[in-house]
Coordinates of N, CA and C and ligand atoms in Angstrom, one line a residue:
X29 N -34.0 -25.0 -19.7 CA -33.3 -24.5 -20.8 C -31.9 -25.1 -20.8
X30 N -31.4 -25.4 -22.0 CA -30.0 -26.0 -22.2 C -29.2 -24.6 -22.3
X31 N -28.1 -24.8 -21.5 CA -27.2 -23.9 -22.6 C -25.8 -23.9 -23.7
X32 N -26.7 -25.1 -23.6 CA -25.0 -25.8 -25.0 C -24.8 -25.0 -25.9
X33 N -26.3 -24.6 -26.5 CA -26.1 -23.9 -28.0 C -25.7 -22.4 -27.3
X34 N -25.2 -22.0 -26.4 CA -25.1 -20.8 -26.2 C -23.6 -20.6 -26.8
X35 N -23.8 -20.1 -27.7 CA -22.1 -20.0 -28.4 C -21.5 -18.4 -28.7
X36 N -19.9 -18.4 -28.8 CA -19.8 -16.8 -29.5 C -18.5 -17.1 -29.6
X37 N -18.2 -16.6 -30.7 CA -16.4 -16.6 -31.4 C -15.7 -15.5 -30.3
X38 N -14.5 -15.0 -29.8 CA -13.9 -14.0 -29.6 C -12.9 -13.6 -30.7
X39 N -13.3 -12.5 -31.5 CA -12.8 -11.9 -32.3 C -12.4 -10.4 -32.2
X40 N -12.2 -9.9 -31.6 CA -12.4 -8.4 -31.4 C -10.5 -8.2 -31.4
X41 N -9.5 -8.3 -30.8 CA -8.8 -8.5 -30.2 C -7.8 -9.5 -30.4
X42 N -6.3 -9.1 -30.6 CA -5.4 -10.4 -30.3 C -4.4 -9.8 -28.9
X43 N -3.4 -11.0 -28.2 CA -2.6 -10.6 -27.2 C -1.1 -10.8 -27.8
X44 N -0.3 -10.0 -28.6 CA 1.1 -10.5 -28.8 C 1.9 -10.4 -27.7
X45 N 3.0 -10.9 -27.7 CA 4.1 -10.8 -26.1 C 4.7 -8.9 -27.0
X46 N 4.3 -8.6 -27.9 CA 4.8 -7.2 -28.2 C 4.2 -6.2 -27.8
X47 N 3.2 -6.7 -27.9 CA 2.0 -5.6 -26.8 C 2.0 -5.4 -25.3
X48 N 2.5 -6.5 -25.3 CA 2.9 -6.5 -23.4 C 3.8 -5.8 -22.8
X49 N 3.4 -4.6 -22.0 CA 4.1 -3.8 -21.0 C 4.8 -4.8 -20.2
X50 N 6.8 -4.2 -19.7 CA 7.1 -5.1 -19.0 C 6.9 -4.7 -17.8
X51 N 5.9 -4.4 -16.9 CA 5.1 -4.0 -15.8 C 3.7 -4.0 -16.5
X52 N 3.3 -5.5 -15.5 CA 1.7 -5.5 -15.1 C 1.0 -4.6 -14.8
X53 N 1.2 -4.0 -13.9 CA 0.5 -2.8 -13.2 C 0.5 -1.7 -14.1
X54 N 1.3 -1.8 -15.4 CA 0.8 -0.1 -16.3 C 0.0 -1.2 -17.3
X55 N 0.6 -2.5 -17.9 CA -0.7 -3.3 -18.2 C -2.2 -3.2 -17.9
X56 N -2.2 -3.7 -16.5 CA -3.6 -3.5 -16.3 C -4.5 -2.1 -16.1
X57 N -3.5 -1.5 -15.7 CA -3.7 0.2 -15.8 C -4.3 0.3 -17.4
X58 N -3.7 0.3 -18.5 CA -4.0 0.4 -19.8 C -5.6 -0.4 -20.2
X59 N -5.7 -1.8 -19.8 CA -7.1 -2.2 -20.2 C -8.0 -2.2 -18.8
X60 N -7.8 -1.6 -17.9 CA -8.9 -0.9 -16.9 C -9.3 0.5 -17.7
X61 N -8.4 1.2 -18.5 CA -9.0 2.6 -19.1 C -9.5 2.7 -20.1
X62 N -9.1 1.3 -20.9 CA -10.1 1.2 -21.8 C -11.2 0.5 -21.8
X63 N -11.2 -0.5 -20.6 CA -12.7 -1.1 -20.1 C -13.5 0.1 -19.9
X64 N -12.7 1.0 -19.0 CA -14.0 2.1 -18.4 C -14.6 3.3 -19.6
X65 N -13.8 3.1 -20.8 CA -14.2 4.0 -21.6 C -15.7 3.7 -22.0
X66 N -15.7 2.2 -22.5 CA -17.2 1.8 -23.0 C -18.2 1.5 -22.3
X67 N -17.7 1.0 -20.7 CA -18.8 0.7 -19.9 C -18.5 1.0 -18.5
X68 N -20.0 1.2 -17.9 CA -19.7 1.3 -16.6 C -19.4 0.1 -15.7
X69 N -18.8 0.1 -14.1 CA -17.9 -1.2 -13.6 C -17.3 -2.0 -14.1
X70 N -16.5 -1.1 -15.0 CA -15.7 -1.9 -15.7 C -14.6 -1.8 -14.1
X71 N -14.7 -1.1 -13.6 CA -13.8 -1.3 -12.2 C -14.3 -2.3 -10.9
X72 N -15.5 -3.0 -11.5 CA -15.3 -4.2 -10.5 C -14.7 -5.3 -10.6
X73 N -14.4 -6.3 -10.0 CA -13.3 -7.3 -9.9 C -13.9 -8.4 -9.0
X74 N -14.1 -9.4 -9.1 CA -14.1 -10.5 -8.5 C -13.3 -10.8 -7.4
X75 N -13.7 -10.7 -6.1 CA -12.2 -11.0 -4.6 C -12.5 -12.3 -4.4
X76 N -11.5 -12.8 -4.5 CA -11.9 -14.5 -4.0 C -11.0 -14.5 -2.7
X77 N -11.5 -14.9 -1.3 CA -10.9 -15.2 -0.2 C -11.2 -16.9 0.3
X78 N -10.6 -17.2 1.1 CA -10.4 -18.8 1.8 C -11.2 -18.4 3.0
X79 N -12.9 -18.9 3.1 CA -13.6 -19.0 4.6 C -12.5 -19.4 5.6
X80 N -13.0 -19.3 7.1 CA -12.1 -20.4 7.9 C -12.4 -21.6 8.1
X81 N -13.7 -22.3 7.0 CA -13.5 -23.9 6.3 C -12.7 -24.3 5.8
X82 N -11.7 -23.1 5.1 CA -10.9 -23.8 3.8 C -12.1 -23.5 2.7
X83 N -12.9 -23.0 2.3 CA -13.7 -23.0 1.2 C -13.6 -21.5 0.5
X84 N -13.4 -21.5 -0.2 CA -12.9 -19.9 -1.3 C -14.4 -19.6 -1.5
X85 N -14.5 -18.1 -1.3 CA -15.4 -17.5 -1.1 C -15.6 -16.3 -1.9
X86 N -16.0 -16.2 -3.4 CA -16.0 -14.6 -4.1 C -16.9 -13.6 -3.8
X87 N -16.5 -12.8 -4.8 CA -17.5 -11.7 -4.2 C -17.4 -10.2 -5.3
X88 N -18.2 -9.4 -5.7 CA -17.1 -8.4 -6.3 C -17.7 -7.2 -5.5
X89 N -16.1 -6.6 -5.8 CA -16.0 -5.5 -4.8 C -15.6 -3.9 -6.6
X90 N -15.1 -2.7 -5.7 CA -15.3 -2.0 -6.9 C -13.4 -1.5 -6.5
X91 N -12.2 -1.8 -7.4 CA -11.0 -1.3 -7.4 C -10.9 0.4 -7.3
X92 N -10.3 1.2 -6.2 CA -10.6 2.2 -6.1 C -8.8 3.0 -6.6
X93 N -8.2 2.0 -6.5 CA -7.0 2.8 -6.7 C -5.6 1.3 -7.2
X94 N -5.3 2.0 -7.9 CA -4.3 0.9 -8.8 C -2.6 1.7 -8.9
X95 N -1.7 1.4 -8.4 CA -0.6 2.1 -8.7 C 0.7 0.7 -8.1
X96 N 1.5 1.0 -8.2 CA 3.0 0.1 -7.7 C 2.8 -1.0 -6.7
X97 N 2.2 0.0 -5.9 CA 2.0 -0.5 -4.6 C 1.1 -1.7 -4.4
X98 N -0.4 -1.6 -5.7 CA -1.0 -2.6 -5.6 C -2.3 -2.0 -5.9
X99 N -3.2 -2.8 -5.9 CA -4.7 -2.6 -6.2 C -5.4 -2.8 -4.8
X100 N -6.4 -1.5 -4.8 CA -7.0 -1.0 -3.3 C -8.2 -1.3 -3.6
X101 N -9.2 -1.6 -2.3 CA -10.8 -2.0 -2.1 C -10.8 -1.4 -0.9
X102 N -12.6 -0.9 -0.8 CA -12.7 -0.5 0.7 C -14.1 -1.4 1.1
X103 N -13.9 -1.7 2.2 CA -15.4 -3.1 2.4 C -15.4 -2.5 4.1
X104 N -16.3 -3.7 5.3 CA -16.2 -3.4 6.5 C -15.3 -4.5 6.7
X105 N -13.9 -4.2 7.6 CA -13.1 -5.3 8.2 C -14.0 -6.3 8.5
X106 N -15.0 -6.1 9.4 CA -15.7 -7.1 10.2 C -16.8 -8.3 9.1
X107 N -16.6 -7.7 7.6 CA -17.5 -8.6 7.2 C -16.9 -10.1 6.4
X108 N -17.4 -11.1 5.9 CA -17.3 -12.3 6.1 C -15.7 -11.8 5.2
X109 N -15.4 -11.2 4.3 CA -13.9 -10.8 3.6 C -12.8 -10.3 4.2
X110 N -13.4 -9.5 5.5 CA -12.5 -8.9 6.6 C -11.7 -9.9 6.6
X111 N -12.9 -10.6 7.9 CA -11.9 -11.7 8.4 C -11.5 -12.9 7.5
X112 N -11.5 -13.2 6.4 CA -11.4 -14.1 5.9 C -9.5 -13.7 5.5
X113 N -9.5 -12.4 5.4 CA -8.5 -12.1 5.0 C -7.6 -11.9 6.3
X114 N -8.0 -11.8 7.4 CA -7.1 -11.5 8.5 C -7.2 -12.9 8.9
X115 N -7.2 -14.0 8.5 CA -6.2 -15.2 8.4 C -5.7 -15.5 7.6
X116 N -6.1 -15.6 6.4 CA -5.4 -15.8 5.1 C -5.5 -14.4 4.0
X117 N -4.3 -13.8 4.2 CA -3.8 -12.9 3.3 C -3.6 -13.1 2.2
X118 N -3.6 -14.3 1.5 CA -3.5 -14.7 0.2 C -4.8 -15.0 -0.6
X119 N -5.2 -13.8 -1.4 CA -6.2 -13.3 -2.1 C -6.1 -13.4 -3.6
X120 N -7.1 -13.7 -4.5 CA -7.7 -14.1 -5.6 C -8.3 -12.9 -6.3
X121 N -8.1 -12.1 -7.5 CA -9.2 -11.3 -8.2 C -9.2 -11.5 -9.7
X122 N -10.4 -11.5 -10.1 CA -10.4 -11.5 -11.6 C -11.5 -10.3 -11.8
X123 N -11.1 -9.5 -12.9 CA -11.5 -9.3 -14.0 C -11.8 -9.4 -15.0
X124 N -13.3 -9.4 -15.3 CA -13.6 -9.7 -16.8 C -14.8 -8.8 -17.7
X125 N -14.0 -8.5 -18.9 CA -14.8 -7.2 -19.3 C -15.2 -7.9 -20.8
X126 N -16.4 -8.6 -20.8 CA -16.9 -9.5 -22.1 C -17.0 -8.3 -23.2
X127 N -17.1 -6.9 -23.5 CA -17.5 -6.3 -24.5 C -15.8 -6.1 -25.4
X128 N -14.6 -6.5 -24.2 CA -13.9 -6.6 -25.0 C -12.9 -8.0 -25.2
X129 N -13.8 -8.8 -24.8 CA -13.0 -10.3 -24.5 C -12.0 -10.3 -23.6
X130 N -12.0 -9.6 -22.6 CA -10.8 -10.0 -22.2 C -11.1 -10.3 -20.5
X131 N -10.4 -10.9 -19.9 CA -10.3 -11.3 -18.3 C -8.8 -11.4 -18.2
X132 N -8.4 -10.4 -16.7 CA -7.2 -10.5 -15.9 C -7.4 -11.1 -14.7
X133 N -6.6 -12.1 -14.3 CA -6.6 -12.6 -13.0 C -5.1 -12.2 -12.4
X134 N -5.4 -12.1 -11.0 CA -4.7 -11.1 -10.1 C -4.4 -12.4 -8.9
X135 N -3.0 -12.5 -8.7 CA -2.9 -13.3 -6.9 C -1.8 -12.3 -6.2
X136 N -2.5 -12.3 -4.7 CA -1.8 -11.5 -4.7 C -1.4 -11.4 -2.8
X137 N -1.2 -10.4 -2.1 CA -1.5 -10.7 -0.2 C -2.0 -9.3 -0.1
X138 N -2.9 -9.4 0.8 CA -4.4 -8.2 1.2 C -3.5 -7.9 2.1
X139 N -3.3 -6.7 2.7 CA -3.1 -6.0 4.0 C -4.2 -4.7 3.9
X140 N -4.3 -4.0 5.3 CA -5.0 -3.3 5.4 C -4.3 -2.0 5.1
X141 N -4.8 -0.4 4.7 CA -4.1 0.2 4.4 C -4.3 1.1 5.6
X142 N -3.7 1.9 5.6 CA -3.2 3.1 7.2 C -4.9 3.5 7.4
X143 N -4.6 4.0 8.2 CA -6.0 4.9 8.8 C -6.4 6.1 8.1
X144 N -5.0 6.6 8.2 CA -4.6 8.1 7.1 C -5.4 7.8 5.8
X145 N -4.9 6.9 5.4 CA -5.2 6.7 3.5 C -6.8 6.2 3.6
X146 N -7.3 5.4 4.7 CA -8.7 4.8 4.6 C -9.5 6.2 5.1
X147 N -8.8 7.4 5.8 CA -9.8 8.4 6.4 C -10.2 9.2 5.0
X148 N -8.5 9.5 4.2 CA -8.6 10.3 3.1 C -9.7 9.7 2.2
X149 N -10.1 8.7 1.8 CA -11.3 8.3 0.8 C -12.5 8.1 1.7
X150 N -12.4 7.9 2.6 CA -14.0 7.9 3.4 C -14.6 9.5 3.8
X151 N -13.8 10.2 3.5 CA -14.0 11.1 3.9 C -14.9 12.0 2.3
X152 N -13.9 11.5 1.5 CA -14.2 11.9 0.1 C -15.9 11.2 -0.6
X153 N -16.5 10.3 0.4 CA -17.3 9.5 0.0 C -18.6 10.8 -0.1
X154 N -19.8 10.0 -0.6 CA -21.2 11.2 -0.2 C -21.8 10.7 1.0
X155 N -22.3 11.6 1.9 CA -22.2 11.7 2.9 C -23.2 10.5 3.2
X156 N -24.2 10.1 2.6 CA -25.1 9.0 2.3 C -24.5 7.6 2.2
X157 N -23.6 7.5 1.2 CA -22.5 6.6 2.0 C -21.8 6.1 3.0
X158 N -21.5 7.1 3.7 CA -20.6 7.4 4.8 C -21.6 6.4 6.1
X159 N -22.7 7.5 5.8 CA -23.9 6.5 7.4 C -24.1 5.6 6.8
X160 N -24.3 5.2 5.7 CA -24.4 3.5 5.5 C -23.3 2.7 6.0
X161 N -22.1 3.1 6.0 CA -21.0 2.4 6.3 C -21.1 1.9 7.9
X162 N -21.9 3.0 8.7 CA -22.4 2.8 10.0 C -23.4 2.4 10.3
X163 N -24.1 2.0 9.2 CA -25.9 1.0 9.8 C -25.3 0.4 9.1
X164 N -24.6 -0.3 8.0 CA -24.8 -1.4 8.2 C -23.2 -2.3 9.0
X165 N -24.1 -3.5 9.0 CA -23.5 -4.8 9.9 C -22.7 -5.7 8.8
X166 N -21.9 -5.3 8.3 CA -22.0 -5.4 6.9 C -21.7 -7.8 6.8
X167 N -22.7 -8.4 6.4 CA -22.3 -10.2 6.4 C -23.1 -10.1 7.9
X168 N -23.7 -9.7 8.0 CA -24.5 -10.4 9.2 C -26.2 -10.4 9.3
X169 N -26.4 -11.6 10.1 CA -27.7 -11.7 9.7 C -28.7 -10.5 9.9
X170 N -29.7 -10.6 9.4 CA -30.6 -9.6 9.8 C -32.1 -9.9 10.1
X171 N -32.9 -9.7 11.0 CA -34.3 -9.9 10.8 C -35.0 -9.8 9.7
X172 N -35.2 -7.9 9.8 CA -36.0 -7.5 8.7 C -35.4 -6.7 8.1
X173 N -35.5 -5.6 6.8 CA -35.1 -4.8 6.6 C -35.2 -3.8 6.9
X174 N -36.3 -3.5 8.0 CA -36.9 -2.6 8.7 C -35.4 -2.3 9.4
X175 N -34.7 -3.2 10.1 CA -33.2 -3.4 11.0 C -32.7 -2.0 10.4
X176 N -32.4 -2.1 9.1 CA -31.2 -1.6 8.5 C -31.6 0.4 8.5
X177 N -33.5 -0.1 8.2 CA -33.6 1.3 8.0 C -33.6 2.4 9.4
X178 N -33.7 1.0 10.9 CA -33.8 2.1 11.8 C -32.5 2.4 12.0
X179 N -31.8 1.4 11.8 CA -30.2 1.9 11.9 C -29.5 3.1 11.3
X180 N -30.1 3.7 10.4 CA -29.6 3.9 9.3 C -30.3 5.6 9.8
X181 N -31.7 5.4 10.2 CA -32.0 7.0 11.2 C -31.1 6.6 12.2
X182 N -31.0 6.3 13.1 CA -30.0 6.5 14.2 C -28.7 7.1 14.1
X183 N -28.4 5.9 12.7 CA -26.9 7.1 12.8 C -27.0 8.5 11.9
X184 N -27.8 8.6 11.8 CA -28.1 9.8 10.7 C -28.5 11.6 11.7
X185 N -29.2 10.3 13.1 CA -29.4 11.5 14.2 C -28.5 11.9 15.3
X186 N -27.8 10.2 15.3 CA -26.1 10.9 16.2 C -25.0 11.7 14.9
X187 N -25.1 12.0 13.6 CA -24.2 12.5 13.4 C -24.8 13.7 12.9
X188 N -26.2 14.1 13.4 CA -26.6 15.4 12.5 C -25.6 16.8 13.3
X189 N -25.6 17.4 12.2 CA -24.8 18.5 12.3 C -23.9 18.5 12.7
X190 N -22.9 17.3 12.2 CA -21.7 17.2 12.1 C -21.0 16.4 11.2
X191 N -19.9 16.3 11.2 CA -18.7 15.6 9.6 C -19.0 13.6 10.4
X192 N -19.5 13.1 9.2 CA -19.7 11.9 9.5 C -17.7 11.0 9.6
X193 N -17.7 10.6 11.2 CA -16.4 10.2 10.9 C -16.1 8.5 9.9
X194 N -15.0 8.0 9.9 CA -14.8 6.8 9.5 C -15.2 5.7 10.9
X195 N -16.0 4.9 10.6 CA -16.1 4.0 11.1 C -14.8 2.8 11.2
X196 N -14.4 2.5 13.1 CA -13.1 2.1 13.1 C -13.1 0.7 12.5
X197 N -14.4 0.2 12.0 CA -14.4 -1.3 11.0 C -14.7 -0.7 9.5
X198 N -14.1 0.1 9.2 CA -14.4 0.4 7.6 C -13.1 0.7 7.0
X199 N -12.6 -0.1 6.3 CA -11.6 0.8 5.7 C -10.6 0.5 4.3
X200 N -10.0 0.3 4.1 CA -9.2 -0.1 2.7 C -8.8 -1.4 2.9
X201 N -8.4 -2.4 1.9 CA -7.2 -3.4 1.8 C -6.4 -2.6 0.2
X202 N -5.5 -3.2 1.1 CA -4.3 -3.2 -0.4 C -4.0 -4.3 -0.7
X203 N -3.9 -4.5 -2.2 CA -3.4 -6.2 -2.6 C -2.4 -6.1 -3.1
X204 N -1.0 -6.6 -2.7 CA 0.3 -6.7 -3.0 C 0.5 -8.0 -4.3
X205 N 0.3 -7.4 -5.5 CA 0.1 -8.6 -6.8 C 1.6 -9.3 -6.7
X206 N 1.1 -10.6 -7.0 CA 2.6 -11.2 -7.1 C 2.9 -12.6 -9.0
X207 N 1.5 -12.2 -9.3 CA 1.1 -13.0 -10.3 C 0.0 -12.7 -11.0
X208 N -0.1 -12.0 -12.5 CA -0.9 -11.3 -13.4 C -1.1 -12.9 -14.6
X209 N -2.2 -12.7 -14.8 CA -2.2 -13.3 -16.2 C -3.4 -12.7 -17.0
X210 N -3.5 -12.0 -18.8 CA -4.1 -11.4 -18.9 C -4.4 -12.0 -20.2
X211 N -6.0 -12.5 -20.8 CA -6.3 -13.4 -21.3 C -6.9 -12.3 -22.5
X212 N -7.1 -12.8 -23.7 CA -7.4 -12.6 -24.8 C -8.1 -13.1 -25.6
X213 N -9.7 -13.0 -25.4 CA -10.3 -14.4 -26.1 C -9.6 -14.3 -27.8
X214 N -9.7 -15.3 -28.6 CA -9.7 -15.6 -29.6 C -10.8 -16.7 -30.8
X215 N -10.6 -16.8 -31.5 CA -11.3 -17.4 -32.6 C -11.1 -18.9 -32.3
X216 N -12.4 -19.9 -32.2 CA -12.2 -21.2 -32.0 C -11.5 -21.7 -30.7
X217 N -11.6 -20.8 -30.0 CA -11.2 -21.2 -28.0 C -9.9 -21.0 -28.2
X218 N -9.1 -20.8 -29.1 CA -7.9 -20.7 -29.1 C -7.4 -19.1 -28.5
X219 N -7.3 -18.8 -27.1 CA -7.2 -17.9 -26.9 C -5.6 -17.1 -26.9
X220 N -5.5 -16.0 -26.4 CA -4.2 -15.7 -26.0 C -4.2 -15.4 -24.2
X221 N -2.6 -15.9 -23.7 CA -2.7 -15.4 -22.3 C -1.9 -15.5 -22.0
X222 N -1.1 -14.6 -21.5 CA 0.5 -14.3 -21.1 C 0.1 -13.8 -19.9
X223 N 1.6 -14.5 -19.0 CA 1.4 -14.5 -17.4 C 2.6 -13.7 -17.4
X224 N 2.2 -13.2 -16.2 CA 3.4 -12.2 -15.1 C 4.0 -12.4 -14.0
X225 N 4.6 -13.5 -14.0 CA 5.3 -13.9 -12.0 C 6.6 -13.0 -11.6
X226 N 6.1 -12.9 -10.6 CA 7.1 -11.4 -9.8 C 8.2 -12.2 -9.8
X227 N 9.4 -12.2 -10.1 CA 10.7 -12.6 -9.7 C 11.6 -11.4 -9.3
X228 N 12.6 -12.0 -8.6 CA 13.5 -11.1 -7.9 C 14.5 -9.7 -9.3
X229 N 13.8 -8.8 -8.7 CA 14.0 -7.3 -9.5 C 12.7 -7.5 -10.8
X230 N 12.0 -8.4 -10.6 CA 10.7 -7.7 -11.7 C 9.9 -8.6 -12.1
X231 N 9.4 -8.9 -13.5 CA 8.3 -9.7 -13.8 C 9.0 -10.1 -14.8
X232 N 8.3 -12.2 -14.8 CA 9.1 -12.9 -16.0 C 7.2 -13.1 -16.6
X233 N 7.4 -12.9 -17.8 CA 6.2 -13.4 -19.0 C 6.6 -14.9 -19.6
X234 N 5.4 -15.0 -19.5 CA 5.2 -16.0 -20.5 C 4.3 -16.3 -21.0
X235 N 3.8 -17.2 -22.1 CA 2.9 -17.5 -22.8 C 2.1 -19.1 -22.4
X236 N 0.8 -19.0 -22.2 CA 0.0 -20.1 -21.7 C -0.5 -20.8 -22.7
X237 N -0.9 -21.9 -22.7 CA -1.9 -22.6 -24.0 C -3.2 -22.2 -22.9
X238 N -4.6 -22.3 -24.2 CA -5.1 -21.4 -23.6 C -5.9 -22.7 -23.0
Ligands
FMN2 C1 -20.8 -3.9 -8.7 C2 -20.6 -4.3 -7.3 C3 -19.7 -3.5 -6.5 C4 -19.5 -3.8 -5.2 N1 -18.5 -3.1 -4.5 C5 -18.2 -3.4 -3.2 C6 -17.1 -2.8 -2.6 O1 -16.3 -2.0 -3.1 N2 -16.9 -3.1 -1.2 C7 -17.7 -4.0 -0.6 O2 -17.5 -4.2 0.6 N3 -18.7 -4.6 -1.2 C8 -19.0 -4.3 -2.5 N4 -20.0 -5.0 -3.2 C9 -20.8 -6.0 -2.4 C10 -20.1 -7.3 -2.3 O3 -20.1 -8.0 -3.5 C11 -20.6 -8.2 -1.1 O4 -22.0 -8.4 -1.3 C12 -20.3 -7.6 0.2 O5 -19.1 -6.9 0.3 C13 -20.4 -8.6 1.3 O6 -19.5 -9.6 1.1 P1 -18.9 -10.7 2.2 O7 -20.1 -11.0 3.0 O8 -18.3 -11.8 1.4 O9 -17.9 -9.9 3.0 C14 -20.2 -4.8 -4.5 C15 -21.1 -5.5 -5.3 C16 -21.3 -5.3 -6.6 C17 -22.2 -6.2 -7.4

């Protein structure tokens, strides 16, 4: 199959620099709420991390919390994103929500968040989640899948009749944004997309060819 003739105008939508909040973060706050109105994972994101090849590695994960501080994920430290990020802190995300043309890309530095704040949502998880976070090995190889399911009774029979805790390789990153750009498809590839670079006391905009 070719996909040349796969075509589609972006019409729905324009980006003026008048519409632009001067804070990213209530920006993307604004078209994360209206992504989530029409569809579901509209809160997934694309993580792009650097292997320890040097080779950028994506993945999408699900944004659990967005405020000042930065945009939060919770994954297992120990899997290939952990560590990719506990050498290189300087992390990649995009967003793209095609029902309304639009894609945000996000750069930014991953730190892990407290214990406190990773217990408070793991805690809040269903409890079925929770033992999954403990059978699985999360990026590592596996035989069969048979692996996962005895894992998965095991921890189910060390924690019966009791509060499943946080596993000490499970827990948050925070991404400290330091560069927004939020795209707009338009008519004839002529899109719109104004960027956000952090400068000292705030964010400078501007306008991209698209
Ligand atoms: C819609 C969607 C949401 C996902 N959310 C998460 C998430 O929040 N955390 C996570 O660790 N993996 C999530 N995953 C799985 C990851 O994409 C990935 O397979 C996994 O984290 C292992 O990645 P790694 O081996 O690069 O570390 C999600 C996948 C999809 C398709």
């Amino acid at each position: 199959m070719s996909y040349e003739a796969v075509r589609k105008d972006y019409v729905k939508h324009t980006l003026e620099e008048s519409d632009c909040l001067p804070d990213p973060i209530h920006m993307l706050e604004d078209w994360l709420k209206e992504a989530l109105k029409e569809m579901e994972d509209a809160n997934a994101m694309t993580l792009t991390t650097v292997n320890p090849d040097g080779f950028p590695e994506s993945r999408v994960v699900l944004i659990r919390q967005l405020d000042q501080e930065g945009l939060v994920f919770y994954t297992n430290y120990d899997s290939a994103k952990g560590k990719d990020i506990a050498i290189h802190p300087k992390v990649g995300v995009n967003f793209f929500w095609p029902w309304l043309e639009r894609q945000v890309r996000v750069r930014g530095i991953a730190e892990r968040l407290s214990a406190e704040a990773s217990d408070a949502y793991f805690n809040s998880r269903p409890r079925e989640s929770q033992l999954g976070a403990w059978a699985s090995i999360q990026s590592e190889e596996m035989t069969t899948r048979d692996q996962l399911d005895k894992r998965l009774v095991e921890c189910t029979e060390r924690f019966k009749d009791q509060d499943v805790p946080r596993p000490p390789h499970w827990g948050g990153f925070r991404i400290k944004p330091q560069y927004f750009e939020f795209w707009q498809g338009r008519s004839n590839r002529l899109h719109d997309r104004i960027r956000y670079e952090s400068v000292e006391g705030g964010w400078k905009l501007s306008r991209l060819f698209p």
